[in-house]
Coordinates of C-alpha atoms and ligand atoms in Angstrom, one line a residue:
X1 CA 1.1 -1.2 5.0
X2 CA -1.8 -1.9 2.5
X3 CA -2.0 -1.6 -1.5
X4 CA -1.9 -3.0 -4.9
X5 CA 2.1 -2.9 -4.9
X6 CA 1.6 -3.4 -8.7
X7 CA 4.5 -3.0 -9.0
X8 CA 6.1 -2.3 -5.4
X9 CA 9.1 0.4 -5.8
X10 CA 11.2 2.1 -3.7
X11 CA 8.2 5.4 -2.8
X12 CA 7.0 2.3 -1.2
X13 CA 9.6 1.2 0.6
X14 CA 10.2 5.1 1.3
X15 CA 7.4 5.4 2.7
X16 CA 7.3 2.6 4.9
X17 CA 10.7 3.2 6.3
X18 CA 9.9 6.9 7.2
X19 CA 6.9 5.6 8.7
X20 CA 8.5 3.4 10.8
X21 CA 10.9 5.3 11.9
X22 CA 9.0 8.4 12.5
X23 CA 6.0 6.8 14.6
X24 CA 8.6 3.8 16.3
X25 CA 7.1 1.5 14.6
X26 CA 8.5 -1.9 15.7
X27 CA 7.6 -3.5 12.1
X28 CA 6.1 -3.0 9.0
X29 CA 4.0 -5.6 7.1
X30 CA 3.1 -5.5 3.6
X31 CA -0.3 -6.4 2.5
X32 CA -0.7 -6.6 -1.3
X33 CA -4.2 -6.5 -2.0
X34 CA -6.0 -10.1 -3.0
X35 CA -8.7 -9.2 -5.6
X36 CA -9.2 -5.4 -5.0
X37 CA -13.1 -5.3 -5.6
X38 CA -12.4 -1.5 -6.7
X39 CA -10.2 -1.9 -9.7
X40 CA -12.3 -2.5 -12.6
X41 CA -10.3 0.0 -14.9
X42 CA -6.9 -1.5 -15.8
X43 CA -5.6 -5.4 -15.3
X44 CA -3.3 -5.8 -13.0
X45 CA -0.5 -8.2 -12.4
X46 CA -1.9 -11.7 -10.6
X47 CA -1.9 -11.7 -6.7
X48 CA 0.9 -14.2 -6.6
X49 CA 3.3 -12.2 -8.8
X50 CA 2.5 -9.3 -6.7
X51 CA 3.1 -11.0 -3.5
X52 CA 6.4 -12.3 -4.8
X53 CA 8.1 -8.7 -5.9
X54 CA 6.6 -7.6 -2.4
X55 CA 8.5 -10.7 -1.1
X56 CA 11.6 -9.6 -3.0
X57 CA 11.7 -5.8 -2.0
X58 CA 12.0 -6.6 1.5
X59 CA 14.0 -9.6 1.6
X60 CA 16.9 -9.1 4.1
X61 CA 15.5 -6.2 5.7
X62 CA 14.5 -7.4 9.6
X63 CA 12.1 -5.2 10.5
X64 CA 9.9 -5.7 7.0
X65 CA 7.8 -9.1 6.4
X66 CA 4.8 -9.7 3.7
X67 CA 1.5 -10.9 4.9
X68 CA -0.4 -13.2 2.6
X69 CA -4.0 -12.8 4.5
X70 CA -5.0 -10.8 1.4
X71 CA -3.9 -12.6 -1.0
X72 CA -5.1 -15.6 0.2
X73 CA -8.7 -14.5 1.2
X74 CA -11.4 -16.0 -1.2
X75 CA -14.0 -13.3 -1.4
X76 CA -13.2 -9.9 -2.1
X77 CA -10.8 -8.3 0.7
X78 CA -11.4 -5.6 2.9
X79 CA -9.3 -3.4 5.0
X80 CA -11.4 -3.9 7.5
X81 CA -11.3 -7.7 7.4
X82 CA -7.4 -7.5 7.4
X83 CA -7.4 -5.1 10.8
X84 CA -10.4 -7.6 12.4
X85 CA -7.5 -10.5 11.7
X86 CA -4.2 -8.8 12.9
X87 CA -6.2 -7.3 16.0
X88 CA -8.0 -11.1 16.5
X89 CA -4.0 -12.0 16.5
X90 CA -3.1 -10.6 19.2
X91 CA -2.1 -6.8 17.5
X92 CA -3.9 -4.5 20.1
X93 CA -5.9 -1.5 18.3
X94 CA -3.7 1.0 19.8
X95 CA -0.9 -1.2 18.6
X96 CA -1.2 -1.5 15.1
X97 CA -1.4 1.2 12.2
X98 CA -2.8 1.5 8.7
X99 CA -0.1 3.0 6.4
X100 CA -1.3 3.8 3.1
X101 CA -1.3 6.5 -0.3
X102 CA -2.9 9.8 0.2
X103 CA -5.2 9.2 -2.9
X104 CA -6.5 5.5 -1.3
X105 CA -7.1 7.6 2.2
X106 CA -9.1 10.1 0.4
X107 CA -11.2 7.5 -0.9
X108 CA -11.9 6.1 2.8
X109 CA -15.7 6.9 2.7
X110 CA -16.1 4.5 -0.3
X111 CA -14.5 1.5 1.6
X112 CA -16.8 -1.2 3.1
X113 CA -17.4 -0.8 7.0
X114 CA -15.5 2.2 7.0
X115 CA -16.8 3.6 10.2
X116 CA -15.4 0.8 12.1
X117 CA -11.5 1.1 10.9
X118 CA -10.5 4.3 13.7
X119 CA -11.9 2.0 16.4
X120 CA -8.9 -0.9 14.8
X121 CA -5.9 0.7 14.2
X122 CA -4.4 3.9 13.8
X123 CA -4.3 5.1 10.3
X124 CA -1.5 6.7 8.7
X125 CA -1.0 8.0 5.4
X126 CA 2.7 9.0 3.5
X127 CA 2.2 11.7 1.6
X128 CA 4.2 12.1 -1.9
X129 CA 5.3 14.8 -4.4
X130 CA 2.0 16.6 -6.3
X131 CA -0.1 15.4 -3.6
X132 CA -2.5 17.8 -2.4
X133 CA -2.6 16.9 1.5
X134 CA -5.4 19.6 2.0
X135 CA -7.6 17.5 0.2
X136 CA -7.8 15.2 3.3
X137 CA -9.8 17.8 4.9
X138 CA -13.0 16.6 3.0
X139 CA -13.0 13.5 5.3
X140 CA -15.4 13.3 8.0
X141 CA -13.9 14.4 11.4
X142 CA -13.8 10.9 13.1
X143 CA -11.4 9.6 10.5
X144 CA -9.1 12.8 10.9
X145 CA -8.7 12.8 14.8
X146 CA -7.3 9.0 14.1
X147 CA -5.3 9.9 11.1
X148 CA -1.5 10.3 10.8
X149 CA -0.1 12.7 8.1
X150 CA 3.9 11.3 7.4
X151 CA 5.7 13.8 4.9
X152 CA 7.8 11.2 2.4
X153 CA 11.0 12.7 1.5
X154 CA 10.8 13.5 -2.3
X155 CA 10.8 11.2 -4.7
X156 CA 8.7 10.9 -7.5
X157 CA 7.7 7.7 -8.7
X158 CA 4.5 5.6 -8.4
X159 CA 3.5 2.2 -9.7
X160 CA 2.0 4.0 -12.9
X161 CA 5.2 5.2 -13.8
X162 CA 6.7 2.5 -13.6
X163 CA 4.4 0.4 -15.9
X164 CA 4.1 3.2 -18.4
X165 CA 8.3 3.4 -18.5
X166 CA 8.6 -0.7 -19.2
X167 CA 5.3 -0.5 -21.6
X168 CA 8.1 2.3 -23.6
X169 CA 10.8 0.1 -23.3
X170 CA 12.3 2.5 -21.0
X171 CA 14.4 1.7 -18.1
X172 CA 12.9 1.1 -14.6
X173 CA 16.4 0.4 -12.8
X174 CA 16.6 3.0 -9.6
X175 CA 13.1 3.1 -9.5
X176 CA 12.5 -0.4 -8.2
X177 CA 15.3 -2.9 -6.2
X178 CA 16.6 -4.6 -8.3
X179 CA 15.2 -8.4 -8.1
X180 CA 11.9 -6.8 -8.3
X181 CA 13.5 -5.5 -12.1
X182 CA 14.6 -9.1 -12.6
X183 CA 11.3 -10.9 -11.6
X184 CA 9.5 -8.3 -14.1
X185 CA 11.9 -8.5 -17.1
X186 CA 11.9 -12.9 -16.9
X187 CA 8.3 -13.0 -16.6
X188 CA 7.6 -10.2 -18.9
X189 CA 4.8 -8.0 -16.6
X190 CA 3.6 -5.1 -18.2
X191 CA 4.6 -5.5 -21.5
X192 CA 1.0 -4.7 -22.5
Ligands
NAP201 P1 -3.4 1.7 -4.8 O1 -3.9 1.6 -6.1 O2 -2.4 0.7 -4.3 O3 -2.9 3.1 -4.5 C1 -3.6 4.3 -4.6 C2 -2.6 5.4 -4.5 O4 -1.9 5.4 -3.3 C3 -1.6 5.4 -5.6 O5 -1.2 6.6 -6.0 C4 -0.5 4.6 -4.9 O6 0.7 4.8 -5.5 C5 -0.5 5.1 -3.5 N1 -0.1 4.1 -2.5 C6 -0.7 2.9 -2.4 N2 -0.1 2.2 -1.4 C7 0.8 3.1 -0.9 C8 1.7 2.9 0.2 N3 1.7 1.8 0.9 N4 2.5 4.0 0.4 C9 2.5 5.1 -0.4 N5 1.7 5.2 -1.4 C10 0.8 4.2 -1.7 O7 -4.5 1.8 -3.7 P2 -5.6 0.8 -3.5 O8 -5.6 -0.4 -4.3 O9 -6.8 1.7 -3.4 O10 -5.2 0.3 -2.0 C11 -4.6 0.9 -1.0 C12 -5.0 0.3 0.3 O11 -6.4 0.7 0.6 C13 -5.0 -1.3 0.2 O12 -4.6 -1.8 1.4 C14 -6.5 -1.6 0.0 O13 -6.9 -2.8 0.4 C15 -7.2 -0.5 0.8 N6 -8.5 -0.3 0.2 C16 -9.5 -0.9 0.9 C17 -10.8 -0.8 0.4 C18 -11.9 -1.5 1.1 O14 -11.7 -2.0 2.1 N7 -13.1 -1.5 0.5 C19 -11.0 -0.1 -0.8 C20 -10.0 0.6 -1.4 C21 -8.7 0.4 -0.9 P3 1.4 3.6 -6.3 O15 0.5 3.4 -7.5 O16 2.7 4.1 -6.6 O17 1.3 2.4 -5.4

């Protein structure tokens, strides 16, 4: 399960637990992004704080584990890097998945290598509240035959809100588990 998780919450979590249970998936690993060479437009929390509320979200749960390989790649990281790795580890192409956002799926086509992910992996993607799922019909045909649409039981929060509620002093508890509330409150993330 690939993304920013900046911050993760529980849509995340949601998400990855509908997922797994819906397609039997034996387990689900989280992949924060390392240096997304995409996001240019707002600064987001460092790598390592985002690997450790990722860490912290999933912490006792047996079938959930965080994968570093991002966050520890040099250059800029690709999806398609990450799917060479975990299929060059033994993870079979028919084995593993891609869970991610409806809005990163939509913007598939802009990805580097692209063409090469449906032969990798399966992809999946968990669709949320406002999300307009017929938009995925834009995308060419070869991504679509490999492409899993899981419906996310409703509930409406996404990392935005959550920044935007702690930048208003407002509270984020519910939205995220709690140690990840802790970890942002005593290191002060997304204050500004
Ligand atoms: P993002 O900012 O993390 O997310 C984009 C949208 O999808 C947001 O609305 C986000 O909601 C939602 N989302 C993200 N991850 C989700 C998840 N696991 N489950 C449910 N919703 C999720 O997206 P991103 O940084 O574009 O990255 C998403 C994935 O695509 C990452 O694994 C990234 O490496 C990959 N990607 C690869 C390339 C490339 O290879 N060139 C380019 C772009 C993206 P929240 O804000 O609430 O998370």
């Amino acid at each position: 399960m690939g993304g920013t998780f900046d911050p993760i919450h529980y849509g995340h979590l949601l998400a990855a637990e509908e997922c797994r249970s819906k397609l039997g998936i034996e387990k689900i690993i989280f992949v924060p992004t390392g240096d997304p060479p995409h996001k240019k437009d707002y600064k987001i929390a460092s790598a390592e704080d985002r690997y450790a509320m990722t860490l912290l979200a999933t912490a006792g749960v047996a079938e959930f584990s965080v994968s570093r390989t991002e966050i520890d790649r040099a250059k800029f990281t690709y999806t398609v890097d990450t799917l060479l790795e975990f299929n060059a580890a033994g993870i079979k192409p028919d084995e593993l998945f891609f869970i991610t956002g409806l809005d990163a799926m939509l913007s598939i086509t802009h990805w580097f290598d692209y063409e090469r992910i449906p032969e990798l992996c399966t992809l999946v993607t968990a669709t949320r509240p406002g999300w307009n799922v017929k938009a995925l019909k834009k995308l060419p045909e070869f991504i679509l035959r490999n492409l899993k649409i899981i419906e996310i039981p409703q509930f409406a929060v996404s990392s935005t809100v959550v920044r935007e509620r702690i930048k208003n002093n407002m509270s984020i508890r519910f939205l995220v588990p709690h140690l990840v509330e802790i970890y942002i409150a005593s290191n002060g993330l997304y204050k500004i």
